[in-house]
Short mmCIF file of C-alpha atoms and ligand atoms in Angstrom, two decimals:
data_model
loop_
_atom_site.label_atom_id
_atom_site.label_comp_id
_atom_site.label_asym_id
_atom_site.label_seq_id
_atom_site.Cartn_x
_atom_site.Cartn_y
_atom_site.Cartn_z
CA UNK A 296 -0.03 -0.05 -0.04
CA UNK A 297 1.59 3.36 -1.03
CA UNK A 298 2.62 5.90 1.82
CA UNK A 299 -0.17 8.54 2.97
CA UNK A 300 0.63 12.11 1.40
CA UNK A 301 1.89 14.43 4.14
CA UNK A 302 -1.59 16.16 3.68
CA UNK A 303 -3.29 13.17 5.12
CA UNK A 304 -5.40 12.69 1.95
CA UNK A 305 -5.36 9.28 0.45
CA UNK A 306 -8.32 8.15 -1.65
CA UNK A 307 -8.79 4.37 -2.78
CA UNK A 308 -9.71 5.41 -6.55
CA UNK A 309 -9.92 8.83 -7.84
CA UNK A 310 -11.52 9.75 -11.19
CA UNK A 311 -9.98 12.50 -13.21
CA UNK A 312 -11.98 13.43 -16.28
CA UNK A 313 -10.37 15.61 -19.01
CA UNK A 314 -7.17 13.85 -18.13
CA UNK A 315 -5.62 14.58 -21.72
CA UNK A 316 -6.16 18.54 -21.44
CA UNK A 317 -3.72 21.11 -20.54
CA UNK A 318 -4.69 20.93 -16.65
CA UNK A 319 -5.63 17.20 -16.92
CA UNK A 320 -2.03 16.58 -17.93
CA UNK A 321 -0.61 18.70 -15.05
CA UNK A 322 -2.89 16.76 -12.41
CA UNK A 323 -2.34 13.35 -13.88
CA UNK A 324 1.02 13.50 -12.36
CA UNK A 325 0.40 15.28 -9.20
CA UNK A 326 -2.98 13.50 -8.06
CA UNK A 327 -1.21 10.18 -7.84
CA UNK A 328 0.24 11.07 -4.65
CA UNK A 329 -3.16 11.19 -2.97
CA UNK A 330 -4.79 7.88 -4.10
CA UNK A 331 -4.28 4.23 -4.66
CA UNK A 332 -5.54 4.16 -8.25
CA UNK A 333 -6.15 7.33 -10.44
CA UNK A 334 -8.67 6.55 -13.09
CA UNK A 335 -8.11 8.77 -16.16
CA UNK A 336 -10.67 9.60 -18.68
CA UNK A 337 -11.07 11.77 -21.78
CA UNK A 338 -12.16 11.28 -25.42
CA UNK A 339 -8.63 12.27 -26.66
CA UNK A 340 -5.68 9.79 -26.39
CA UNK A 341 -4.14 9.29 -22.97
CA UNK A 342 -1.25 6.98 -23.85
CA UNK A 343 -0.44 3.97 -21.75
CA UNK A 344 -1.40 3.49 -18.12
CA UNK A 345 1.41 3.99 -15.67
CA UNK A 346 1.79 2.45 -12.31
CA UNK A 347 -1.25 3.27 -10.15
CA UNK A 348 -3.33 4.42 -13.20
CA UNK A 349 -6.41 3.09 -15.01
CA UNK A 350 -7.46 4.46 -18.47
CA UNK A 351 -11.06 4.60 -19.24
CA UNK A 352 -11.93 6.73 -22.21
CA UNK A 353 -15.56 7.95 -22.25
CA UNK A 354 -17.62 10.73 -24.03
CA UNK A 355 -19.31 12.83 -21.50
CA UNK A 356 -22.50 12.86 -23.69
CA UNK A 357 -22.65 8.92 -23.77
CA UNK A 358 -24.66 8.09 -20.61
CA UNK A 359 -23.77 4.42 -20.24
CA UNK A 360 -19.99 5.01 -20.71
CA UNK A 361 -20.28 7.68 -17.91
CA UNK A 362 -22.24 5.52 -15.91
CA UNK A 363 -19.42 2.65 -16.04
CA UNK A 364 -16.79 5.53 -15.41
CA UNK A 365 -18.06 6.26 -11.87
CA UNK A 366 -18.08 2.54 -10.75
CA UNK A 367 -16.07 1.95 -7.43
CA UNK A 368 -15.00 5.77 -7.49
CA UNK A 369 -14.46 7.40 -4.20
CA UNK A 370 -14.26 11.31 -5.57
CA UNK A 371 -14.14 12.89 -8.83
CA UNK A 372 -11.85 15.73 -10.33
CA UNK A 373 -14.03 16.95 -13.36
CA UNK A 374 -12.35 18.72 -15.86
CA UNK A 375 -13.60 17.26 -19.20
CA UNK A 376 -15.70 19.26 -21.54
CA UNK A 377 -15.31 22.23 -24.08
CA UNK A 378 -13.04 24.70 -22.43
CA UNK A 379 -13.40 27.81 -24.52
CA UNK A 380 -16.38 29.83 -25.98
CA UNK A 381 -17.91 28.53 -29.14
CA UNK A 382 -21.24 27.17 -31.01
CA UNK A 383 -23.89 26.19 -28.68
CA UNK A 384 -24.57 22.64 -29.83
CA UNK A 385 -21.11 20.96 -28.89
CA UNK A 386 -20.91 22.90 -25.43
CA UNK A 387 -24.68 21.59 -24.87
CA UNK A 388 -23.47 18.09 -25.28
CA UNK A 389 -20.00 18.01 -23.68
CA UNK A 390 -20.72 20.43 -20.73
CA UNK A 391 -24.35 20.35 -20.15
CA UNK A 392 -25.44 16.90 -21.13
CA UNK A 393 -22.17 15.61 -19.77
CA UNK A 394 -22.30 16.97 -16.42
CA UNK A 395 -25.71 15.82 -15.86
CA UNK A 396 -24.46 12.23 -16.95
CA UNK A 397 -21.75 12.59 -14.31
CA UNK A 398 -23.88 13.76 -11.71
CA UNK A 399 -26.77 11.06 -12.10
CA UNK A 400 -23.92 8.33 -12.46
CA UNK A 401 -22.19 9.71 -9.16
CA UNK A 402 -25.55 9.60 -7.09
CA UNK A 403 -26.19 5.96 -8.39
CA UNK A 404 -22.90 4.76 -7.42
CA UNK A 405 -22.88 6.69 -4.14
CA UNK A 406 -19.95 8.94 -4.77
CA UNK A 407 -19.63 11.45 -1.94
CA UNK A 408 -17.72 14.53 -3.24
CA UNK A 409 -16.89 16.06 -6.78
CA UNK A 410 -14.48 18.97 -7.72
CA UNK A 411 -15.88 20.64 -10.69
CA UNK A 412 -13.79 22.74 -13.07
CA UNK A 413 -16.14 25.64 -13.48
CA UNK A 414 -15.00 28.92 -14.72
CA UNK A 415 -14.61 32.85 -14.36
CA UNK A 416 -16.67 33.06 -17.41
CA UNK A 417 -19.78 32.48 -15.03
CA UNK A 418 -19.06 36.11 -14.01
CA UNK A 419 -17.48 37.40 -17.13
CA UNK A 420 -19.69 40.37 -17.38
CA UNK A 421 -18.66 42.12 -14.19
CA UNK A 422 -16.13 44.89 -14.99
CA UNK A 423 -12.56 44.88 -14.47
CA UNK A 424 -12.84 47.57 -11.75
CA UNK A 425 -15.36 45.88 -9.74
CA UNK A 426 -14.28 43.14 -7.07
CA UNK A 427 -17.05 40.35 -6.70
CA UNK A 428 -17.55 37.36 -4.76
CA UNK A 429 -19.26 33.94 -5.32
CA UNK A 430 -22.41 35.27 -3.60
CA UNK A 431 -23.15 37.87 -6.34
CA UNK A 432 -25.40 36.87 -9.24
CA UNK A 433 -23.75 34.98 -12.03
CA UNK A 434 -23.17 37.04 -15.30
CA UNK A 435 -21.94 34.50 -17.90
CA UNK A 436 -20.31 35.92 -20.74
CA UNK A 437 -21.13 33.49 -23.39
CA UNK A 438 -22.36 29.80 -24.20
CA UNK A 439 -19.32 28.58 -22.48
CA UNK A 440 -19.94 30.48 -19.14
CA UNK A 441 -23.67 29.60 -19.49
CA UNK A 442 -22.75 25.89 -19.42
CA UNK A 443 -20.47 26.41 -16.42
CA UNK A 444 -23.50 28.28 -14.58
CA UNK A 445 -25.73 25.48 -15.31
CA UNK A 446 -22.85 22.96 -13.95
CA UNK A 447 -22.66 25.04 -10.63
CA UNK A 448 -26.57 25.01 -10.48
CA UNK A 449 -26.68 21.28 -11.11
CA UNK A 450 -24.06 20.83 -8.36
CA UNK A 451 -26.32 22.79 -5.93
CA UNK A 452 -29.27 20.79 -6.79
CA UNK A 453 -27.43 17.48 -6.11
CA UNK A 454 -26.26 18.56 -2.78
CA UNK A 455 -29.74 19.83 -1.70
CA UNK A 456 -31.74 16.81 -3.07
CA UNK A 457 -29.12 13.91 -2.42
CA UNK A 458 -26.32 15.23 -0.20
CA UNK A 459 -23.68 14.84 -2.87
CA UNK A 460 -21.04 17.56 -2.15
CA UNK A 461 -19.12 19.75 -4.67
CA UNK A 462 -16.64 22.24 -4.69
CA UNK A 463 -17.06 24.36 -7.77
CA UNK A 464 -13.92 26.00 -8.98
CA UNK A 465 -14.26 29.21 -10.80
CA UNK A 466 -10.74 28.80 -12.16
CA UNK A 467 -9.26 32.10 -13.74
CA UNK A 468 -6.36 31.57 -16.03
CA UNK A 469 -4.05 28.57 -15.11
CA UNK A 470 -1.02 28.36 -17.51
CA UNK A 471 2.54 28.42 -17.05
CA UNK A 472 2.72 32.03 -16.98
CA UNK A 473 0.31 35.03 -17.36
CA UNK A 474 0.06 35.83 -21.10
CA UNK A 475 -1.45 39.36 -20.85
CA UNK A 476 -2.44 42.00 -18.59
CA UNK A 477 -5.67 40.56 -17.89
CA UNK A 478 -4.06 37.65 -16.50
CA UNK A 479 -2.04 39.59 -14.02
CA UNK A 480 -5.48 39.41 -12.07
CA UNK A 481 -6.70 35.99 -13.20
CA UNK A 482 -3.51 33.88 -13.24
CA UNK A 483 -3.26 30.66 -11.06
CA UNK A 484 0.07 28.61 -11.06
CA UNK A 485 -0.39 24.80 -11.74
CA UNK A 486 1.20 24.48 -8.03
CA UNK A 487 -1.60 26.63 -6.71
CA UNK A 488 -3.99 24.50 -8.69
CA UNK A 489 -3.05 21.47 -7.07
CA UNK A 490 -3.42 23.12 -3.83
CA UNK A 491 -6.72 24.26 -4.66
CA UNK A 492 -7.85 20.66 -5.95
CA UNK A 493 -6.36 19.10 -2.79
CA UNK A 494 -7.98 21.63 -0.35
CA UNK A 495 -11.35 21.03 -2.16
CA UNK A 496 -11.11 17.35 -1.84
CA UNK A 497 -9.85 17.50 1.75
CA UNK A 498 -11.86 20.05 3.57
CA UNK A 499 -14.15 18.05 6.16
CA UNK A 500 -17.58 19.78 5.02
CA UNK A 501 -17.89 21.80 1.76
CA UNK A 502 -21.86 21.32 0.85
CA UNK A 503 -21.74 23.05 -2.48
CA UNK A 504 -18.96 25.60 -2.23
CA UNK A 505 -17.90 27.85 -5.02
CA UNK A 506 -14.47 29.24 -5.11
CA UNK A 507 -12.43 31.43 -7.44
CA UNK A 508 -9.23 29.94 -8.92
CA UNK A 509 -6.64 32.17 -8.65
CA UNK A 510 -2.93 32.71 -7.20
CA UNK A 511 -1.98 35.40 -4.47
CA UNK A 512 -1.72 38.23 -7.11
CA UNK A 513 -1.61 41.82 -5.98
CA UNK A 514 -4.53 42.81 -8.51
CA UNK A 515 -7.38 40.83 -8.08
CA UNK A 516 -11.09 41.00 -9.06
CA UNK A 517 -12.35 38.08 -6.96
CA UNK A 518 -12.66 37.86 -3.10
CA UNK A 519 -12.72 34.26 -1.77
CA UNK A 520 -13.63 35.19 1.89
CA UNK A 521 -17.06 33.24 1.46
CA UNK A 522 -14.99 30.10 0.67
CA UNK A 523 -12.47 30.42 3.55
CA UNK A 524 -13.67 27.02 4.90
CA UNK A 525 -11.99 25.31 1.81
CA UNK A 526 -8.62 26.27 3.44
CA UNK A 527 -6.93 27.05 0.13
CA UNK A 528 -3.77 29.24 0.66
CA UNK A 529 -2.26 30.12 -2.65
CA UNK A 530 1.58 30.54 -2.56
CA UNK A 531 2.35 31.84 -6.01
CA UNK A 532 1.62 35.21 -7.31
CA UNK A 533 1.62 36.90 -10.93
CA UNK A 534 3.62 39.90 -9.70
CA UNK A 535 6.86 37.97 -10.63
CA UNK A 536 5.75 38.45 -14.27
CA UNK A 537 4.27 41.85 -14.25
CA UNK A 538 7.31 43.78 -15.67
CA UNK A 539 7.64 41.44 -18.63
CA UNK A 540 3.78 41.27 -19.38
CA UNK A 541 3.62 45.20 -19.23
CA UNK A 542 6.75 45.50 -21.53
CA UNK A 543 4.86 43.16 -24.21
CA UNK A 544 1.54 45.08 -23.71
CA UNK A 545 2.30 48.72 -22.95
CA UNK A 546 -1.10 50.19 -23.42
CA UNK A 547 -4.62 49.37 -23.07
CA UNK A 548 -7.66 50.22 -25.32
CA UNK A 549 -10.10 51.15 -22.63
CA UNK A 550 -12.90 51.30 -25.24
CA UNK A 551 -12.70 47.60 -26.04
CA UNK A 552 -15.19 45.39 -24.35
CA UNK A 553 -12.20 42.73 -23.66
CA UNK A 554 -10.46 45.44 -21.65
CA UNK A 555 -13.52 46.48 -19.77
CA UNK A 556 -14.94 43.21 -18.64
CA UNK A 557 -13.55 40.49 -16.64
CA UNK A 558 -14.11 37.91 -19.14
CA UNK A 559 -11.71 39.46 -21.47
CA UNK A 560 -11.78 38.34 -25.21
CA UNK A 561 -14.82 35.70 -24.57
CA UNK A 562 -17.15 38.69 -23.86
CA UNK A 563 -16.84 39.72 -27.70
CA UNK A 564 -17.35 36.38 -29.19
CA UNK A 565 -19.94 35.25 -31.31
CA UNK A 566 -22.55 35.08 -32.92
CA UNK A 567 -21.51 31.82 -34.50
CA UNK A 568 -23.96 31.54 -37.23
P1 NAI B 670 -8.51 21.57 -22.21
O1 NAI B 670 -9.47 21.94 -23.36
O2 NAI B 670 -7.08 21.62 -22.52
O3 NAI B 670 -9.03 20.10 -21.59
C1 NAI B 670 -10.59 19.66 -21.70
C2 NAI B 670 -10.50 18.15 -21.90
O4 NAI B 670 -11.75 17.69 -21.93
C3 NAI B 670 -9.67 17.89 -23.34
O5 NAI B 670 -8.59 16.80 -23.18
C4 NAI B 670 -10.74 17.22 -24.12
O6 NAI B 670 -10.46 16.26 -24.89
C5 NAI B 670 -11.92 16.79 -23.04
N1 NAI B 670 -13.41 16.73 -23.47
C6 NAI B 670 -13.85 17.76 -24.49
N2 NAI B 670 -15.10 17.40 -24.66
C7 NAI B 670 -15.44 15.96 -24.16
C8 NAI B 670 -16.63 15.25 -23.93
N3 NAI B 670 -17.33 15.38 -24.83
N4 NAI B 670 -16.18 14.19 -23.47
C9 NAI B 670 -15.12 13.81 -22.82
N5 NAI B 670 -14.02 14.43 -22.74
C10 NAI B 670 -14.14 15.84 -23.55
O7 NAI B 670 -8.83 22.49 -20.94
P2 NAI B 670 -7.86 22.97 -19.61
O8 NAI B 670 -7.26 24.08 -19.90
O9 NAI B 670 -7.17 21.76 -19.41
O10 NAI B 670 -9.39 23.01 -18.63
C11 NAI B 670 -9.50 21.99 -17.83
C12 NAI B 670 -11.11 22.17 -17.37
O11 NAI B 670 -10.93 23.30 -16.38
C13 NAI B 670 -11.87 22.74 -18.42
O12 NAI B 670 -13.50 22.13 -17.73
C14 NAI B 670 -11.90 24.18 -18.38
O13 NAI B 670 -13.30 24.62 -18.83
C15 NAI B 670 -11.61 24.44 -17.00
N6 NAI B 670 -11.09 25.82 -16.92
C16 NAI B 670 -9.87 25.78 -17.37
C17 NAI B 670 -9.17 27.02 -17.01
C18 NAI B 670 -7.88 27.21 -17.45
O14 NAI B 670 -7.05 28.25 -17.38
N7 NAI B 670 -7.00 26.30 -18.07
C19 NAI B 670 -9.91 28.33 -16.71
C20 NAI B 670 -11.18 28.18 -16.22
C21 NAI B 670 -11.67 26.92 -16.28
C1 15L B 671 -11.40 29.63 -18.98
O1 15L B 671 -12.37 29.17 -18.92
C2 15L B 671 -10.69 28.74 -20.22
O2 15L B 671 -10.96 27.37 -20.16
C3 15L B 671 -9.14 29.03 -20.51
O3 15L B 671 -8.60 28.44 -21.72
C4 15L B 671 -8.90 30.47 -20.40
O4 15L B 671 -9.42 31.12 -21.37
C5 15L B 671 -9.47 31.10 -19.15
O5 15L B 671 -10.81 30.62 -19.05
C6 15L B 671 -9.27 32.72 -19.02
O6 15L B 671 -10.45 33.26 -18.84
O7 15L B 671 -8.23 33.16 -19.14
#
């Protein structure tokens, strides 16, 4: 039996969806330390299973495949789905029908907790000069943000009705480094992503909690005080990248909605017909 991680967190079997994606590839290596078996799923290729891994491909819109995916799982980190703005139909299948299948399967198999990769685009139509928290009304900035809003509402319903707990992570921008001025506020390092996911899996009681995923950036638009019970303590900051980002992008067009609103470029995408 592998040793328990210093956090004390250890699952028998953890499911990671979206495991072939950008964040999935990061968490694939990191989450192994917290479980005996990491079950990996995606529609994209995942390569061979390493020690302690199981590969189980599934399209989220395939209810039977998702039901099988949840068999004998203790907890889920749900990253799978379309991760950018685009036409409604594919988002409907992957993100809306898909998350319904995931929660139904979790309910039937008695899974206790899901960590759901929601997005800052649930509140993308707040202005960049506002500081908001997760108790404020949703203001999705497109079909993608709407699909994540649906996911959060679904999570709330499954907690209220069935006691299935979720932490919805309104992730900002999790990339190796901030790419532009907006990301100086929204950036979250991969190490902080791991801290956030581990805190979400290990907090004793979460009900349905909503928390923004960002590092300890000096400039910030999101106040996580209502989610203090998760115990997330970011250790990185975008500040180390500020000088190089500002040199690359010395001026901002304040007339551009992408500069005015928190959702950035997502707020101007579409229509798609
Ligand atoms: P990604 O696009 O790299 O990964 C998503 C994965 O989901 C892909 O491997 C894709 O093949 C899989 N997928 C798509 N449709 C599927 C379907 N119908 N059935 C099964 N799998 C499907 O995205 P990334 O950056 O890794 O993000 C992971 C999650 O975090 C996504 O849900 C995204 O919306 C969310 N997120 C990510 C942010 C970031 O900064 N990277 C910011 C906010 C939210
Ligand atoms: C997201 O929700 C996307 O998944 C990611 O690719 C980034 O665009 C991020 O938001 C962001 O807002 O920077």
